[in-house]
Coordinates of C-alpha atoms in Angstrom, one line a residue:
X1 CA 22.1 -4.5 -15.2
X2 CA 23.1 -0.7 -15.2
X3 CA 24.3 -0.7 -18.2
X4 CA 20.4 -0.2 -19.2
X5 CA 20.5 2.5 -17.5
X6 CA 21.3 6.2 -18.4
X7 CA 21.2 10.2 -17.7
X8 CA 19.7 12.6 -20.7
X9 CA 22.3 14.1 -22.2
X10 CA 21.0 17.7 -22.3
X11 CA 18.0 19.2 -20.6
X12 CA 15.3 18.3 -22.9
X13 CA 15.8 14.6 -23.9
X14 CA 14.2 12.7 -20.9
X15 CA 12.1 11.0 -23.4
X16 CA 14.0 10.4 -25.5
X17 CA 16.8 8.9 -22.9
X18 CA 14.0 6.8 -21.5
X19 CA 12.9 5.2 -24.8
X20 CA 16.6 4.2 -25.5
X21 CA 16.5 2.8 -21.8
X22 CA 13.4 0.4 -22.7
X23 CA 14.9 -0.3 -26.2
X24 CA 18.1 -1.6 -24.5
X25 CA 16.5 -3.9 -22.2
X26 CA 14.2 -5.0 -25.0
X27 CA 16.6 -6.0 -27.5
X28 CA 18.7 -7.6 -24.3
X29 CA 15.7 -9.6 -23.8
X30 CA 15.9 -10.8 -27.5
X31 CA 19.5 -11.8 -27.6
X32 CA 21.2 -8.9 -29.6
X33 CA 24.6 -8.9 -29.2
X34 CA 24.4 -5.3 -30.3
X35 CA 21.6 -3.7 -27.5
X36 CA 24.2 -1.6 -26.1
X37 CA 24.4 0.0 -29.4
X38 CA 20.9 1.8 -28.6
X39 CA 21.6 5.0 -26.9
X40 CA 20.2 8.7 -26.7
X41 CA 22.8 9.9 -29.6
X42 CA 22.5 6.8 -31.9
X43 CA 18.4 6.9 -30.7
X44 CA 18.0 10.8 -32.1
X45 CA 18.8 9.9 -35.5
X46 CA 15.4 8.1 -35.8
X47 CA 13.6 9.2 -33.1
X48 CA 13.9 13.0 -32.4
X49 CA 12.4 16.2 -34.4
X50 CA 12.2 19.5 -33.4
X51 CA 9.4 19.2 -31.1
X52 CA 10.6 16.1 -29.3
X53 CA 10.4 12.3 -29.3
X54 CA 8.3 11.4 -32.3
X55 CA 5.1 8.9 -31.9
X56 CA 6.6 6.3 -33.8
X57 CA 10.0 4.8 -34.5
X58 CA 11.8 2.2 -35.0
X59 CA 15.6 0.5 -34.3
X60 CA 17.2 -3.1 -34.5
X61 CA 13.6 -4.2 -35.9
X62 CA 12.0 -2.5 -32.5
X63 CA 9.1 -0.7 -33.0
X64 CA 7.3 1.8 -30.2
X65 CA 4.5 3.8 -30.5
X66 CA 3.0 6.4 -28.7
X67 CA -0.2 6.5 -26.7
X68 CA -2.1 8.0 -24.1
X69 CA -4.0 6.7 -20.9
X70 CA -7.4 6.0 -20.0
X71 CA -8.7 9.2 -18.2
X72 CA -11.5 6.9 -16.9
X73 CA -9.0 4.9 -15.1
X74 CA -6.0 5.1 -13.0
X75 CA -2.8 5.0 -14.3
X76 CA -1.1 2.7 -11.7
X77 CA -3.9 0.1 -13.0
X78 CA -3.4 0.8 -16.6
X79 CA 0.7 0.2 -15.9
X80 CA 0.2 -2.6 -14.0
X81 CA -1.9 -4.4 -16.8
X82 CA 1.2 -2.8 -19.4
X83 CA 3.8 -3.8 -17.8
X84 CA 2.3 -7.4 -17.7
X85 CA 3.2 -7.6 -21.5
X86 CA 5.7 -5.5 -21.9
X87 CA 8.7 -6.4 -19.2
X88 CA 11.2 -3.8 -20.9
X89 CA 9.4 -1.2 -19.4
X90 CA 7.3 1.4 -20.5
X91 CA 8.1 5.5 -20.9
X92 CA 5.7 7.4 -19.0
X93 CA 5.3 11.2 -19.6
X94 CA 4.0 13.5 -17.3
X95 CA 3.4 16.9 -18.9
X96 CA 2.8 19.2 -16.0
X97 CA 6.5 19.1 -15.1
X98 CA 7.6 17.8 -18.0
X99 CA 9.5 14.7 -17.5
X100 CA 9.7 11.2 -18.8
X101 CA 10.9 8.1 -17.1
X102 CA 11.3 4.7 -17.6
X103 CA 9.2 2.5 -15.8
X104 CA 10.5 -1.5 -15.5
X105 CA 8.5 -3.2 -13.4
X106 CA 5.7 -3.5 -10.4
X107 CA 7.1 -5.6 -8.0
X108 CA 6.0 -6.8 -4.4
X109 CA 3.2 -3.5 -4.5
X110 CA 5.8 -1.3 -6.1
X111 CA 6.4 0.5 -9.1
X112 CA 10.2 0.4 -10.1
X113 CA 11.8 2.9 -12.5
X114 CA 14.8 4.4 -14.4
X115 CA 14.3 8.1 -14.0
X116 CA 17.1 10.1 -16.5
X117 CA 17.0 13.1 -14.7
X118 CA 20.6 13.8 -13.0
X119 CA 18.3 14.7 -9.7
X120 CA 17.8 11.2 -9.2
X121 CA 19.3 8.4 -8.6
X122 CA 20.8 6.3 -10.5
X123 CA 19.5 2.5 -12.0
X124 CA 16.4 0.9 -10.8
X125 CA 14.5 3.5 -8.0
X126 CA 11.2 3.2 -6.8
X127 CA 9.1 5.4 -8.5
X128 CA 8.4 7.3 -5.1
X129 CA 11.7 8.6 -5.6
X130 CA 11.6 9.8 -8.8
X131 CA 11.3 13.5 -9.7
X132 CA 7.7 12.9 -11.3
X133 CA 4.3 11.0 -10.1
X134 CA 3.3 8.8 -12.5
X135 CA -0.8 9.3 -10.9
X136 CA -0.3 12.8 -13.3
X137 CA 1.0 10.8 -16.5
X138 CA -0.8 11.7 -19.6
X139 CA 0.7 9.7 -22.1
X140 CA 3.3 6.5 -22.6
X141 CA 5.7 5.0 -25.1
X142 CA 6.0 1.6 -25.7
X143 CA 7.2 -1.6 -27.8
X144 CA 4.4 -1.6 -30.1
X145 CA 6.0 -4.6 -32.6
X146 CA 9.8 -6.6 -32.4
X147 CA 10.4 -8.3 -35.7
X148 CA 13.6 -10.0 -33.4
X149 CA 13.5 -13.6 -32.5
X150 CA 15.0 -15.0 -30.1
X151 CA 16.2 -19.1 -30.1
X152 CA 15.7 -19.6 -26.2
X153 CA 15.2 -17.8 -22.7
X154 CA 19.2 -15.9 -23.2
X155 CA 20.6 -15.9 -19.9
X156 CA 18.6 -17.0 -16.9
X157 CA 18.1 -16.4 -13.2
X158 CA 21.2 -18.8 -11.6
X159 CA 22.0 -19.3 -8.4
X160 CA 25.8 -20.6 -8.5
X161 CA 27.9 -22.8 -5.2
X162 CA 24.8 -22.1 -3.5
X163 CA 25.9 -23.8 -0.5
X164 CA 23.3 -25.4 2.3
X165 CA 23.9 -27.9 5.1
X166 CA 23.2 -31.4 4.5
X167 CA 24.1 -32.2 8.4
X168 CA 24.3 -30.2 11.5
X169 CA 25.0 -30.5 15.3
X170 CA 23.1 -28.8 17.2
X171 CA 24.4 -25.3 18.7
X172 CA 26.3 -25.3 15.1
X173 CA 26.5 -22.4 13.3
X174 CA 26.3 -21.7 9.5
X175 CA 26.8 -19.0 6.8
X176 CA 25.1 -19.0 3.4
X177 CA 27.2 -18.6 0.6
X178 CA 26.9 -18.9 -3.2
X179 CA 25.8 -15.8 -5.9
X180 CA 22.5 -15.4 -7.7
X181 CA 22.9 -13.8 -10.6
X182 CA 19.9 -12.0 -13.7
X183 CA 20.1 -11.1 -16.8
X184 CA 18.2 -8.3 -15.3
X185 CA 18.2 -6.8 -11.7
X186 CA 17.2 -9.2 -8.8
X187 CA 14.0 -8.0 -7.1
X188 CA 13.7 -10.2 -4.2
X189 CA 16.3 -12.9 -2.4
X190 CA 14.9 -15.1 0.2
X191 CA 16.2 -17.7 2.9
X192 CA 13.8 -20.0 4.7
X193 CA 14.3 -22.7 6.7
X194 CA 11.2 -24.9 7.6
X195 CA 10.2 -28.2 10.2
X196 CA 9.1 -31.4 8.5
X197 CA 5.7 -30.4 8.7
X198 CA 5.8 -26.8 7.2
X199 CA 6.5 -24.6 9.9
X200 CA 8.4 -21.3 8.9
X201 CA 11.2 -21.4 12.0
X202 CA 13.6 -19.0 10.3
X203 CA 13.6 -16.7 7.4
X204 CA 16.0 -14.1 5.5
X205 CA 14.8 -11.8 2.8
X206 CA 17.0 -9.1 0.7
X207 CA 15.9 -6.7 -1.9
X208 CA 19.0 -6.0 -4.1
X209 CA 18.2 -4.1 -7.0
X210 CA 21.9 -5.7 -8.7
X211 CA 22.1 -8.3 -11.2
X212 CA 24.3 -10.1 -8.6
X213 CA 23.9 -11.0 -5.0
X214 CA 26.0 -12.4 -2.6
X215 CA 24.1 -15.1 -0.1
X216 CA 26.4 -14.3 2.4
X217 CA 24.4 -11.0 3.1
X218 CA 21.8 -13.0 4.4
X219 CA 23.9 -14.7 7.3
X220 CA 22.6 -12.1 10.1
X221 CA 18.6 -12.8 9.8
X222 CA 19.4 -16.5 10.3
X223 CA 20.5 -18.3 13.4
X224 CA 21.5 -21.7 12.6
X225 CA 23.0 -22.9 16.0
X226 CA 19.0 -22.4 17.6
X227 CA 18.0 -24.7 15.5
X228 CA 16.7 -28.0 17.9
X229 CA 17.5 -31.9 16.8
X230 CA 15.2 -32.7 13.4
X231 CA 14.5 -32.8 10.3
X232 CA 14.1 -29.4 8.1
X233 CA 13.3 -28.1 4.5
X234 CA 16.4 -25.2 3.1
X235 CA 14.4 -23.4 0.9
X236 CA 16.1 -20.9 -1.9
X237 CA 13.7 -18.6 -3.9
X238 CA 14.5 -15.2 -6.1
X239 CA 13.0 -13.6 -7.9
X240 CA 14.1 -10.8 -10.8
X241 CA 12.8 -7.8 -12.6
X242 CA 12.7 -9.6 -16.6
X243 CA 9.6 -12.0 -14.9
X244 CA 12.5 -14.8 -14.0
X245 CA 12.2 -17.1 -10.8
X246 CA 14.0 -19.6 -9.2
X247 CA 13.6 -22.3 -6.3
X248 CA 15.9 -24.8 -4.7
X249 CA 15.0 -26.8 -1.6
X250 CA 17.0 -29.4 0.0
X251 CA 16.5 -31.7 3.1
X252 CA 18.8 -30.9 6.3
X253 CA 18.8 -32.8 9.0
X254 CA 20.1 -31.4 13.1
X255 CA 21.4 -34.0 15.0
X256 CA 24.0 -35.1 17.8
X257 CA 26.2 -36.5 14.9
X258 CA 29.4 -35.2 13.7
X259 CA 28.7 -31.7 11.3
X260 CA 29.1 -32.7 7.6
X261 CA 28.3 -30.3 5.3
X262 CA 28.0 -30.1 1.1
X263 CA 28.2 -28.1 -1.5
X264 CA 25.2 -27.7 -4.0
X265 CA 26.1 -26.4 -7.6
X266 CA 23.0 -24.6 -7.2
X267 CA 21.3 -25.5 -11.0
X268 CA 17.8 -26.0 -11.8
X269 CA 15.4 -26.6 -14.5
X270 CA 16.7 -24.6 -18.0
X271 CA 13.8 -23.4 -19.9
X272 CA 14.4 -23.3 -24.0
X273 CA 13.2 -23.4 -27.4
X274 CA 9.8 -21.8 -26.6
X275 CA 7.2 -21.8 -29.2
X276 CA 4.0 -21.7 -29.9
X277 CA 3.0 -23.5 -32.8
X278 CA -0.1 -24.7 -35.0
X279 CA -2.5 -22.1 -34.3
X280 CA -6.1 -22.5 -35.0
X281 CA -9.1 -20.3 -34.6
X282 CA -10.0 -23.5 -31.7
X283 CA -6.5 -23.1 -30.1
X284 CA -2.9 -23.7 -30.5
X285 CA 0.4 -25.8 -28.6
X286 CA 2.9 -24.8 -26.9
X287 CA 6.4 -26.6 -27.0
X288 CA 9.5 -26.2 -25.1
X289 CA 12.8 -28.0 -23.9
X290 CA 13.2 -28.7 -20.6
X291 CA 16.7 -30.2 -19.3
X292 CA 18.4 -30.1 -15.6
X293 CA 22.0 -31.0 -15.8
X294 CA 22.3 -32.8 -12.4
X295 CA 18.5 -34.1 -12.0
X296 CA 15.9 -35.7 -13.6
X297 CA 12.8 -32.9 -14.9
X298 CA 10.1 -34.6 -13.6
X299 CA 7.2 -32.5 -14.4
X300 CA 6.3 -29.4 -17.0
X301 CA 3.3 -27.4 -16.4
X302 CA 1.5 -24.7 -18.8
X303 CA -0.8 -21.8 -18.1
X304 CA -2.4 -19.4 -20.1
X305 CA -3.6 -15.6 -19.7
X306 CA -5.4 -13.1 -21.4
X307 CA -6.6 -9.9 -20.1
X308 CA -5.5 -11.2 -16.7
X309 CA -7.5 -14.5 -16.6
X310 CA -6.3 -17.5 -16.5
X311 CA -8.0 -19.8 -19.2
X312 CA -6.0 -22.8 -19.6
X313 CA -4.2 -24.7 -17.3
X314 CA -2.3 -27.9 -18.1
X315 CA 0.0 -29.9 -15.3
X316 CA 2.0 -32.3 -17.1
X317 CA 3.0 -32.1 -21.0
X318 CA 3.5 -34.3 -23.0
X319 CA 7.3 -35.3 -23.3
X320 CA 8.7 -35.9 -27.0
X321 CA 12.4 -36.9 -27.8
X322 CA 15.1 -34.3 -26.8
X323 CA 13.5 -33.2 -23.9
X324 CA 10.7 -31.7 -25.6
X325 CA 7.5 -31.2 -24.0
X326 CA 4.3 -29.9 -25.7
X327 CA 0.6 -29.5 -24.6
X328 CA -2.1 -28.5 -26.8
X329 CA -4.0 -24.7 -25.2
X330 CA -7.5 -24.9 -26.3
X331 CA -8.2 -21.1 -27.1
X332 CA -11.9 -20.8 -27.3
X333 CA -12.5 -18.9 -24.7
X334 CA -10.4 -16.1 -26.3
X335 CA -10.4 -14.2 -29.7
X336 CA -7.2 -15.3 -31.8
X337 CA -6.2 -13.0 -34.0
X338 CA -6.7 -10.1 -32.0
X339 CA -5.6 -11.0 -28.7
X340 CA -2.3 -11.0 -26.9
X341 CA -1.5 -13.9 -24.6
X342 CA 0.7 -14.6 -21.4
X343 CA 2.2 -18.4 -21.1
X344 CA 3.4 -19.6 -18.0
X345 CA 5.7 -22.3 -18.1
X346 CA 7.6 -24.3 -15.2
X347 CA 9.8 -27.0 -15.0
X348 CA 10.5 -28.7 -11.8
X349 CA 13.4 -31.3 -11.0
X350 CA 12.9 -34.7 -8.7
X351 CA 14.3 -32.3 -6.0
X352 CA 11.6 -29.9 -6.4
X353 CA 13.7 -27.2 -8.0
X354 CA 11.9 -25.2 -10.2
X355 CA 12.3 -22.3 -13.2
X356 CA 9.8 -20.8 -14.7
X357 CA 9.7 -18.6 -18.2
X358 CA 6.7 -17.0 -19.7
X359 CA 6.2 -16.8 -23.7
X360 CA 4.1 -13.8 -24.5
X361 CA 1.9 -14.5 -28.1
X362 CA 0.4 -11.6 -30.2
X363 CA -1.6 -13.3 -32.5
X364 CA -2.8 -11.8 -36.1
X365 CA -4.7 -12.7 -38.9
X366 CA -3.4 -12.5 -42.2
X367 CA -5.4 -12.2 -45.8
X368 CA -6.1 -15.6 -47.0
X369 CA -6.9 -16.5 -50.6
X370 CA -9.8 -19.1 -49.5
X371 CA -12.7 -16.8 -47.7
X372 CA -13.4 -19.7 -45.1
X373 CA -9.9 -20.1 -43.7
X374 CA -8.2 -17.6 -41.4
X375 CA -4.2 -17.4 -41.4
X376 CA -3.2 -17.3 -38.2
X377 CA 0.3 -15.7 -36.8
X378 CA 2.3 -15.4 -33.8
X379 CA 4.6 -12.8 -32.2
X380 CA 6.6 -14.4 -29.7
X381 CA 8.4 -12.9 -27.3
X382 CA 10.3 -15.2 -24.5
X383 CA 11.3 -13.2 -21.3
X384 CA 12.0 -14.5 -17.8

């Protein structure tokens, strides 16, 4: 949304207009009713001193810290790795100009940002057009702890009277319709139309940038009425800047029948109740809800990440009463208490609809009065 988004308010406050930018979105992310409340003037009272943004600070139980990058690496690499765990974004300060801007996300090979400077744009730019490289950075703020917690995903990627075809004749033409909608800004839209057997035979792609996007824009890539007599797959994907995806494919059939055409209500898979529970130095599980208000969830699957590796992988958990599914992560592989890990989770409806969330875990180890047992914590954050 750009309401994240703002323009320092005076000459010298990039930084600190571009850590109330990633605040914003991070207590957005958790749920707070009050995230708009986080701006440069309300921000200075805790954050500024006379030489600039301080290196540590805290608002609405958001802590960020300041550090700097690896010189022995590249900074694009380090930010990619960042912005992996941290989907609010993260301030990146380039001294030679100066200038600070917000960077939200690396999507499709690009880096995205919010750059406060009133010679730039407005909302979500590439970085290209920002007024600073980020290859020169020297240092970065970011959320370094969130004592927030938040009861579910908040609001998800939707796709709403997402209309498709059940029926055509053939030489009939017809225009998508229906709104996708993020909590966030929508990265990536795309339209494809397959054969029975896979084949692409039409596709339409939009980059919005908006929390909202009308599938009508899509109607000139696609060309309906070529279509030949058969059988075909409507496929549905976006994409958004918070992490969140979404897929919806339906079965349409071209024929020499009479054109009858429906209306789907566009839902899919909701995602809920994330947790991750019962951790061990051996491993820990993972619960979650998973509900579809017009289908039946047929399958939930779990992965887990660390350091960009995948080290557990499970395809089906275990469903409990109220739509509950858990699966036990066996965490060897990794060091609990010090690591932070990435869980993928998907839920896919009998039509093969699908949402996905990801649960991000910092564990740490607390003092423990018996010397042979480690207390073991989680910092949960759920994003989409």
């Amino acid at each position: 949304m750009n309401e994240f988004y703002a323009k320092q308010q005076t000459s010298s406050t990039c930084t600190l207009a571009s850590a109330a930018m990633m605040m914003r979105r991070r207590a957005y992310l958790d749920g707070l009713d009050n995230w708009d409340s986080i701006t440069e003037s309300s921000l200075r009272r805790v954050a500024w001193s006379y030489v600039g943004l301080s290196h540590d600070f805290s608002m609405l139980g958001i802590e960020v810290q300041h550090a700097y990058f690896d010189k022995n690496e590249s900074v694009e690499d380090q930010l990619i790795s960042l912005l992996r765990e941290h989907p609010e974004g993260i301030v990146v300060y380039n001294r030679s100009v100066p200038h600070a801007i917000l960077v939200t996300d690396y999507t499709g090979g690009v880096f995205y940002c919010a750059d406060p400077s009133t010679a730039a744009s407005s909302g979500r730019i590439p970085v290209s057009s920002a007024t600073i490289s980020i290859s020169g950075a020297a240092s970065y703020w970011f959320v370094a702890s969130d004592i927030n917690r938040s009861s579910g995903l908040g609001p998800a990627l939707t796709a709403t009277a997402a209309a498709y075809p059940t029926r055509l004749h053939t030489g009939d033409s017809f225009t998508p319709s229906g709104t996708i909608t993020s909590p966030g800004n929508i990265t990536r839209v795309s339209l494809t139309v397959m054969t029975d057997s896979g084949n692409i035979v039409q596709t339409a792609t939009a980059q919005p940038g908006t929390p909202t996007y009308d599938l009508a824009g899509l109607a000139d890539q696609l060309s309906f009425e070529s279509l030949s007599a058969g059988q075909y797959t409507f496929l549905l994907t976006a994409d958004d800047d918070f992490g969140g995806r979404l897929n919806l494919k339906k079965t349409m059939l071209v024929s020499g029948s009479e054109t009858s055409l429906a209306s789907y209500s566009g839902t899919v898979p909701t995602l809920s109740n994330i947790n991750a529970i019962n951790l061990t130095e051996e491993g820990f599980d993972i619960e979650s809800t998973a509900k579809d208000s017009d289908d039946q969830v047929t399958m939930v699957t779990f992965s887990a990440w660390a350091d960009g590796e995948q080290f557990a992988q499970s395809l089906l958990g275990q469903q409990g009463p109220d739509d509950t599914y858990t699966v036990h992560i066996d965490a060897e592989s990794v060091a609990l208490g010090i690591d932070s890990f990435l869980i993928n989770i998907t839920a896919i409806d009998r039509d093969g609809n699908s949402a996905r969330g990801t649960l991000m875990v910092k564990v740490s180890a607390e003092d423990s009065s018996d010397e042979d047992q480690l207390n073991l914590t989680a910092d949960q954050r759920l994003m989409m």
